[in-house]
Each structure stands twice: as C-alpha cells, then as structure tokens.
Coordinates of C-alpha atoms and ligand atoms in Angstrom, one line a residue:
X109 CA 77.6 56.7 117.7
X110 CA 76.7 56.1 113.9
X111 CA 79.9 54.9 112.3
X112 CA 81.1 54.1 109.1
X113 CA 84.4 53.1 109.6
X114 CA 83.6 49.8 111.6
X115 CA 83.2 48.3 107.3
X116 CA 87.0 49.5 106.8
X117 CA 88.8 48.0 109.1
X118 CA 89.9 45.5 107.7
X119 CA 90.7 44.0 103.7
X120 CA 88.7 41.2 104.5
X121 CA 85.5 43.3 105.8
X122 CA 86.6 45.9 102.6
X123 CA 86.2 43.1 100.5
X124 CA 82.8 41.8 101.3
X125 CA 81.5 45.1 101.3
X126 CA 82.8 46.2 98.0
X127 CA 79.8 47.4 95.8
X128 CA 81.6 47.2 92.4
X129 CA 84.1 45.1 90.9
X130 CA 85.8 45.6 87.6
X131 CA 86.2 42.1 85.9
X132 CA 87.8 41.3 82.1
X133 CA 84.5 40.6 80.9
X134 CA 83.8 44.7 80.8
X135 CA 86.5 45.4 78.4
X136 CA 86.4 46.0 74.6
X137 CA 90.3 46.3 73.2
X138 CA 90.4 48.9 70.5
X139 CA 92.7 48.0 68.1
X140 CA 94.4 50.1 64.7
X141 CA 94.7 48.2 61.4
X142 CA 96.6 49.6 58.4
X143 CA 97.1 48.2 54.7
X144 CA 100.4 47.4 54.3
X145 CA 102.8 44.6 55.6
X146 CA 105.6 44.8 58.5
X147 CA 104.1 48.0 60.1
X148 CA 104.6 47.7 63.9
X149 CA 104.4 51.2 65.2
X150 CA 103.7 52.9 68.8
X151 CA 101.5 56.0 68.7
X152 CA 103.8 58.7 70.3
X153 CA 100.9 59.9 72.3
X154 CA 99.2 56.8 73.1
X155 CA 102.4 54.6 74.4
X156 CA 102.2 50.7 74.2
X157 CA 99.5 51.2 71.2
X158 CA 100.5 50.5 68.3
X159 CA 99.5 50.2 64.7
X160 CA 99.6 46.6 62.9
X161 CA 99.5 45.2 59.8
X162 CA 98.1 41.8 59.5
X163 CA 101.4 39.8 59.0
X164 CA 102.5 41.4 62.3
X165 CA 99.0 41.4 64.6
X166 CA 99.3 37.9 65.2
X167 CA 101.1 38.4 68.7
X168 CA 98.8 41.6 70.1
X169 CA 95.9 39.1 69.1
X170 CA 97.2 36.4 70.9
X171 CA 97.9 38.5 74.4
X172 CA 94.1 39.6 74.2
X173 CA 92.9 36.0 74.1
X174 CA 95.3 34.9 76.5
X175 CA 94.1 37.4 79.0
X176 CA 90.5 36.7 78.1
X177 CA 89.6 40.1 76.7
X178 CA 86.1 39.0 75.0
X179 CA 85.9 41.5 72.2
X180 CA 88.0 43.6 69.9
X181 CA 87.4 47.4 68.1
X182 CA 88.5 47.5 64.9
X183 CA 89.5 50.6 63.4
X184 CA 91.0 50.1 59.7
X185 CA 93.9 52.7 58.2
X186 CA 93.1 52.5 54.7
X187 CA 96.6 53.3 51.7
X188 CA 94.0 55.2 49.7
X189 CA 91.7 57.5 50.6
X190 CA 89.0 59.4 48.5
X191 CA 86.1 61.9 49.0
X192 CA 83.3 59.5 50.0
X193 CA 85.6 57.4 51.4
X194 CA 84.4 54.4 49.5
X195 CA 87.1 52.0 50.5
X196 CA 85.0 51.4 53.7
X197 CA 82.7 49.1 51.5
X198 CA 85.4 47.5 49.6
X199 CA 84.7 43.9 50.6
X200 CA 88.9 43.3 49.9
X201 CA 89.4 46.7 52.2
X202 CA 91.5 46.5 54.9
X203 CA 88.5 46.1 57.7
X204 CA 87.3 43.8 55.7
X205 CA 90.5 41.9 55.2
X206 CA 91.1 42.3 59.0
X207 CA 87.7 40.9 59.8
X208 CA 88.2 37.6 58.0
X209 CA 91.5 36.8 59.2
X210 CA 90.3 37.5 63.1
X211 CA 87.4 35.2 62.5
X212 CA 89.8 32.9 60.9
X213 CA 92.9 32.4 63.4
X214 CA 90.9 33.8 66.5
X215 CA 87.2 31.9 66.3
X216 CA 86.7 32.9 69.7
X217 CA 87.2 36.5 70.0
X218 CA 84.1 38.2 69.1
X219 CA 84.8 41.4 67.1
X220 CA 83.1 44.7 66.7
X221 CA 84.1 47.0 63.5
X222 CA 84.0 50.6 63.8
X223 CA 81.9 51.5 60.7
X224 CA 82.8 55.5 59.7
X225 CA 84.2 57.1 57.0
X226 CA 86.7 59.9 58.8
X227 CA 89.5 57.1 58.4
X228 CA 88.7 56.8 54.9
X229 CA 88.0 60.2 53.6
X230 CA 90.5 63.1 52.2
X231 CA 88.6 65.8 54.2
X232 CA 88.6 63.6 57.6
X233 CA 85.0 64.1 57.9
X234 CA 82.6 61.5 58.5
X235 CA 80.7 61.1 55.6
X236 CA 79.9 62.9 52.3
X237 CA 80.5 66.7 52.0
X238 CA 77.7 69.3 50.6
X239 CA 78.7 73.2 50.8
X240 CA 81.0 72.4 53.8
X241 CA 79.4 69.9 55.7
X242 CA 78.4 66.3 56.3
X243 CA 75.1 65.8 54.2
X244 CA 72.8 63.1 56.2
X245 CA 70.8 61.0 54.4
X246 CA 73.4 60.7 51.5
X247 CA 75.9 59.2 54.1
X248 CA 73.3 57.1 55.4
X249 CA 72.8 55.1 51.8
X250 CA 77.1 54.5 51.9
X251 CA 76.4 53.6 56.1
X252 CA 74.7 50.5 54.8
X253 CA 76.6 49.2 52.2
X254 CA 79.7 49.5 55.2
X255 CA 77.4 47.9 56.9
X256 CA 76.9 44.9 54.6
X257 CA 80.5 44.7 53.4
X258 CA 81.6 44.5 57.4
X259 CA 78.7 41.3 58.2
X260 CA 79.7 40.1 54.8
X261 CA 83.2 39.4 55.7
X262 CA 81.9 38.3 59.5
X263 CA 81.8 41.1 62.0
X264 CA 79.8 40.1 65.4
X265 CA 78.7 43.2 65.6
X266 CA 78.4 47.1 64.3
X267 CA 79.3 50.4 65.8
X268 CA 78.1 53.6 63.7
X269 CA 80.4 56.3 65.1
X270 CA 79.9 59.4 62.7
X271 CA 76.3 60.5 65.0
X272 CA 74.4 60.7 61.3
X273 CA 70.6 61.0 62.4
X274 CA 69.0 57.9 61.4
X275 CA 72.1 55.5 61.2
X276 CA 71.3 53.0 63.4
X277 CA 67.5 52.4 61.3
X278 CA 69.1 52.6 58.2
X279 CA 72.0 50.1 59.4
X280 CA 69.6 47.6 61.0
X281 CA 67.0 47.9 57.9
X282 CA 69.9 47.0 56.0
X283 CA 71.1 44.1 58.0
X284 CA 67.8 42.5 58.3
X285 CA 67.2 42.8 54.2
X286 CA 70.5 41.0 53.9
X287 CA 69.9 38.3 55.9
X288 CA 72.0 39.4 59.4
X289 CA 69.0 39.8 61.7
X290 CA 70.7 38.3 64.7
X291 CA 74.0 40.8 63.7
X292 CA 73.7 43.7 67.0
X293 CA 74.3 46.7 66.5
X294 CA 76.1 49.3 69.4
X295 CA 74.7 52.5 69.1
X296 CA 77.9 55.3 69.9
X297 CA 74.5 56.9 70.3
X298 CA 76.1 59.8 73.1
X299 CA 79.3 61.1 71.2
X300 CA 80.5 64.5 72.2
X301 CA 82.3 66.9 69.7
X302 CA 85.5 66.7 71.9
X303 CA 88.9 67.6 72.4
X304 CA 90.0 64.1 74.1
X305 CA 90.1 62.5 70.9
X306 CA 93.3 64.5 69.6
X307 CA 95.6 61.2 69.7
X308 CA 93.0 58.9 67.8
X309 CA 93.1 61.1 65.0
X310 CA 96.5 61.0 64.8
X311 CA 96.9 57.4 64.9
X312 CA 94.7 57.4 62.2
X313 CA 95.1 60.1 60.2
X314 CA 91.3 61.3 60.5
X315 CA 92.2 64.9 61.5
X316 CA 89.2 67.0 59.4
X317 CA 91.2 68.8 56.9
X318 CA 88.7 71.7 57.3
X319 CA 86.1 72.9 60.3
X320 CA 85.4 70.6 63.3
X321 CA 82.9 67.4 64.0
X322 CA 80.5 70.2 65.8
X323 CA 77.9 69.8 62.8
X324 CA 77.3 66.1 63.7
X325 CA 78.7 65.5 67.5
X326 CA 77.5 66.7 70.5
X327 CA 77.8 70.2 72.5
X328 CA 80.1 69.0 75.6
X329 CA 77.3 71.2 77.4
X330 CA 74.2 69.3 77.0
X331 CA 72.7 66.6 79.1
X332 CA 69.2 66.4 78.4
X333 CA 70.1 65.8 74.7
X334 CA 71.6 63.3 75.6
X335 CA 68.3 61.4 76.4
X336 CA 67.2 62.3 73.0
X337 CA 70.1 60.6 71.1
X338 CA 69.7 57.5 73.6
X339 CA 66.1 57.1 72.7
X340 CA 66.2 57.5 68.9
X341 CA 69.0 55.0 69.1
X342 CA 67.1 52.9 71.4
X343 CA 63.8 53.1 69.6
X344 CA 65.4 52.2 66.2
X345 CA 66.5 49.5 67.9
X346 CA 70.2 49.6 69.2
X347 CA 71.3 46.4 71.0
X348 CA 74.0 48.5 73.0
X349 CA 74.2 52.5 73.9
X350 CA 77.1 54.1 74.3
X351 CA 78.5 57.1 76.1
X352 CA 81.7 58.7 74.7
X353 CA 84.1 59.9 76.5
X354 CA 83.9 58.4 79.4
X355 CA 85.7 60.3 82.3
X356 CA 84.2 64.0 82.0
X357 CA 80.7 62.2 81.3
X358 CA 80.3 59.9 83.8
X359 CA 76.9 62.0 84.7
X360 CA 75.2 60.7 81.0
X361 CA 76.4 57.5 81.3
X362 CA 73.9 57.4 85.0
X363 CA 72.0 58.9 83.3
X364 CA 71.5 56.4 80.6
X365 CA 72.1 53.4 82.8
X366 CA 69.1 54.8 84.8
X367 CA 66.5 55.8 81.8
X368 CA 67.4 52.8 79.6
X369 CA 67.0 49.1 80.0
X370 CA 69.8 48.1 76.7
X371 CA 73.8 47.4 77.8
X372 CA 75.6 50.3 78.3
X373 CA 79.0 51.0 77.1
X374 CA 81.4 53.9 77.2
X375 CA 84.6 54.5 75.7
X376 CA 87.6 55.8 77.6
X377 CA 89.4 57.4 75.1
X378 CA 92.6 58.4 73.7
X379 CA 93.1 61.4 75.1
X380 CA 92.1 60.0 78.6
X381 CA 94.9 57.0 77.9
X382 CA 97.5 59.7 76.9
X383 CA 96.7 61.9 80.0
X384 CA 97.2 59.0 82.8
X385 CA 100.3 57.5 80.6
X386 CA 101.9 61.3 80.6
X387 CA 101.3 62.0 83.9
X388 CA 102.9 58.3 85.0
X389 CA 105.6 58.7 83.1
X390 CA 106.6 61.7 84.6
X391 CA 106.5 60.3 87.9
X392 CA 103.2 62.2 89.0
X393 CA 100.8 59.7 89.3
X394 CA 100.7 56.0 90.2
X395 CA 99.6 55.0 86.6
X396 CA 98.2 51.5 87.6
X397 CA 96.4 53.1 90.4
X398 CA 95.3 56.0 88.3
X399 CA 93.8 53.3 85.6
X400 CA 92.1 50.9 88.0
X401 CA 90.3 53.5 89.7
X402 CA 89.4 55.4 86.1
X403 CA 87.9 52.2 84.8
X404 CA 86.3 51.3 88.2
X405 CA 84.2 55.1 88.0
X406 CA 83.1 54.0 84.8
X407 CA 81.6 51.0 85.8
X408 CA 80.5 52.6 88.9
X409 CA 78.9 55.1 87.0
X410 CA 77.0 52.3 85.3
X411 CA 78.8 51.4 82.2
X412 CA 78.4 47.4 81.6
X413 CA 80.8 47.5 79.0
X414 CA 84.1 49.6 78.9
X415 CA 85.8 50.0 75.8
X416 CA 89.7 51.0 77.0
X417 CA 93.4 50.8 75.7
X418 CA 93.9 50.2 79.2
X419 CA 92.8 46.8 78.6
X420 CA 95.4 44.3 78.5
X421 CA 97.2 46.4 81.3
X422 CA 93.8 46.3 83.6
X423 CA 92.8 42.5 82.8
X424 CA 96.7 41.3 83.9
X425 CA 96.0 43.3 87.0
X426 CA 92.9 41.9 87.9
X427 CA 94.1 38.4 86.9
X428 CA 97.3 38.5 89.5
X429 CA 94.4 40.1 91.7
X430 CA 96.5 43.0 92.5
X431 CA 93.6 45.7 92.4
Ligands
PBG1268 C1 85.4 58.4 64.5 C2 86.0 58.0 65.8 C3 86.7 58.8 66.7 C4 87.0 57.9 67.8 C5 86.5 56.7 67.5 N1 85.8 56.8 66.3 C6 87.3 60.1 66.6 C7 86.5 61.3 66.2 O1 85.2 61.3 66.3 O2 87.1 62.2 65.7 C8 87.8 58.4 69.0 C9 88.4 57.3 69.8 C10 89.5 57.8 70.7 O3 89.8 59.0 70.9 O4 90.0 56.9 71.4 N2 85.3 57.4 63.6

C-alpha cells in the first residue's frame, strides 16, 4: 500500500523530513518611537508592544540583540504634525534622532525606517492632499527628501509604505544623486487597503481624519495586480518586495516568490498580532502554537523575510528549541 504515515512516526523521522524551518534570521522587529522622554506605554490592542521614547528604548533594544533579531522597523510618532507632514525630513525629527542613536549604541543591528507621511500628517493621509486626495508626483518630490534625511542620519535601508506610483524610482534616483548607491531599498510594493491595520493606526495616531487609503492601496480582491505593482517595483529597481498583510495573502506572496527572483518579505500585521493575542488571552487558542504555525505559513508561502511583533516571542522559542 502507498503510505504516508511511515515519515510521521516518529520526532526524529518528522525532523529530517521537515521542509521548512523558521529561524531568527527571518524576522524584522517593528518598533514605535515617539518625541518625548519617559514614555513607556503598551498598545491596548497590541499587548507587550509598546511605545518608547529614546531615554527608555535602551532595554527593548537590548532584548532584540540579545535574541539575535538582525533588523529593526522604525516607525517615528512625531509631537507636531502639519499638512505635508514635513517633520519626516527634519534631519533633528524624531526618526531621524532614533536613527542615530540605534546606529550609535547598537552598531550591529541593521535598521530599516519606515519612510511615510500618515504618522506625520493632520489628515492621516499619506502624502499631500489635492481636492480630497493624495496627489502623486507632489508627494514623490517630499518621498525623497525623507529619503535623504533618513540615509543622512544612517538608515541601512528604506521602506516607502504610502503605494505612491513611482516611489521607489524617485527614492533610488535620489539616493544614488546623494551619494547612497549601496543604501537598498524594500519595496512594500503589495499593500492592500485593509482592515488589519486598525491597531497600527492607533498606536500611531495615523487614523485618516477623512475617506480611506483606497485611492492609493490595493483592492483586497485583486491578484493579478499584484504582479503589476511587483514588477514596477522590481523594474525600478527594489532590492526587496513585500507583500502586506500576510495571513489572508499568503496566495500573492507565492505568487511573488514564484515570478520574482528579489527577497521577499511580508508583514504580519497588527491586526493579525491583536487577533492571536485576543484569542490566547481568552483561553481559546494556544497563543505560542497559534504564532509558530502563523509565521511558519508565511515562510512556507515563500516569504524570506517576515516582518512580525511576534518576534522576540518567536526567536526565544526557537532558541529553547521548543517549536
Ligand atoms: C503606513 C503604514 C501602515 C502600516 C505600516 N505602515 C498603516 C496604514 O497603511 O494605514 C501598518 C502596520 C501594521 O498594521 O502593523 N505608513
């Protein structure tokens, strides 16, 4: 008889049979830094994230490199905000503050910035606003000078997460004018206009004050467009593609591991955090389980890189070789 089971007998047989393994070197930590001093607050919906300030950050920082996390997310809360959000290239901004004193006290860790303007904005949108939307090409010329003011200060790399046509040529045409050609650039070239980001906005604050992202992010319908993002990202020259959310799009992200031969990343969420945290706290789910088998679909799916709050939790796992 044909049988499968023979290569489940046994944790030993399970073992050398096991087609894909989820190591710390996948994750990317997100992390939420706000002007100010002696701010050390959880996220009610996102529970054992919390927001720093940079006199307090120093002990979150040094958990991710002693876990051998490679690479942090920086996402800035800025005190003021205005309508272009032109803090984002204020070389003494809070990224760019955050930026130095990373490179400064943690050499090692390589760090990514988050370069948008929903943080930074009094609408919440993601760039300038003409007759009640996002205009393009006029948020591309303040991209770049984000752009320059996050290398500037020593960023490893760049993440362009507003889905502005052309961001990721105007970004690396900048770069290369300003001497950062070896500065990579990950593309969130697949975002979808979706509801799983409802507790990132409200860690920080980058709730649109009027209409919805649907102008500039994707329709949670569409597959083949996804191809067509992934290729104008990768033919102006992204180093890395992502696919965001992760969990309900574990189809593109095949799909782009497949058609594509760059790194890909995708970002498990906020909302997909809250949902397994909820559910564990309420005694419904095994949250560790839940997690380790979350993040192992992603990489199954073909993500290289996973970007996840789960991952301090996930790398102490996989370092007591509990999973
Ligand atoms: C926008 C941005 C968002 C996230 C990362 N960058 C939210 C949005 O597009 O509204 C979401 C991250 C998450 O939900 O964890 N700058």
């Amino acid at each position: 008889m044909l049988r499968t089971r023979r290569l489940r007998k046994a944790d030993g047989i399970r073992r050398l049979v096991r087609e894909t393994k989820l190591s710390v070197d996948d994750f990317i930590y997100p992390l939420f830094i706000e002007e100010g001093t002696n701010i050390e607050v959880e996220i009610p919906s996102m529970p054992g994230i919390n927001r720093y300030s940079l006199d307090t950050i120093s002990k979150e920082l040094d958990e991710v490199v002693a876990l051998r996390i490679p690479a942090v997310l920086l996402f800035g809360i800025p005190s003021k905000k205005d309508d272009e959000g032109s803090e984002t290239w204020n070389d003494d901004g809070i990224m760019q503050q955050a930026i130095r004193f990373i490179k400064e006290k943690y050499p090692s860790l390589y760090v990514i910035t988050d370069v948008c303007f929903c943080e930074y904005t009094c609408h919440g949108h993601c760039g300038i606003i003409e007759n009640n939307d996002v205009v393009n090409d006029a948020t591309l010329v303040n991209l770049a000078k984000q752009t320059i003011s996050h290398a500037n200060a020593g960023a490893d790399m760049v993440a362009p997460s507003g889905m502005m046509d052309g961001a990721i040529a105007a970004m690396r045409d900048a770069l290369d004018a300003n001497g950062f050609v070896n500065l990579p650039i990950m593309g969130y070239s697949v975002k979808y206009a979706s509801a799983f980001y409802g507790p990132f906005r409200e860690a920080v604050d980058s709730a649109p004050s009027f209409g919805d992202r649907r102008t500039y992010q994707m329709d949670p319908s569409n597959r083949d467009e996804a191809q067509r993002e992934a290729t104008f990202d990768d033919q102006e020259g992204a180093d890395i593609l992502m696919v965001k959310p992760a969990l309900s799009y574990l189809d593109i992200i095949r799909d782009l591991k497949n058609n594509y031969d760059r790194p890909i990343a995708c970002y498990n969420v906020s909302g997909e955090y809250a949902m397994v945290k909820a559910a564990a706290e309420k005694g419904w789910i095994d949250g560790e389980r839940v997690m380790m088998e979350s993040l192992l679909s992603m990489k199954r799916a073909g993500a290289d890189i996973i970007i996840t709050y789960f991952a301090k939790e996930a790398a102490k796992i996989l370092q007591d070789n509990r999973n």
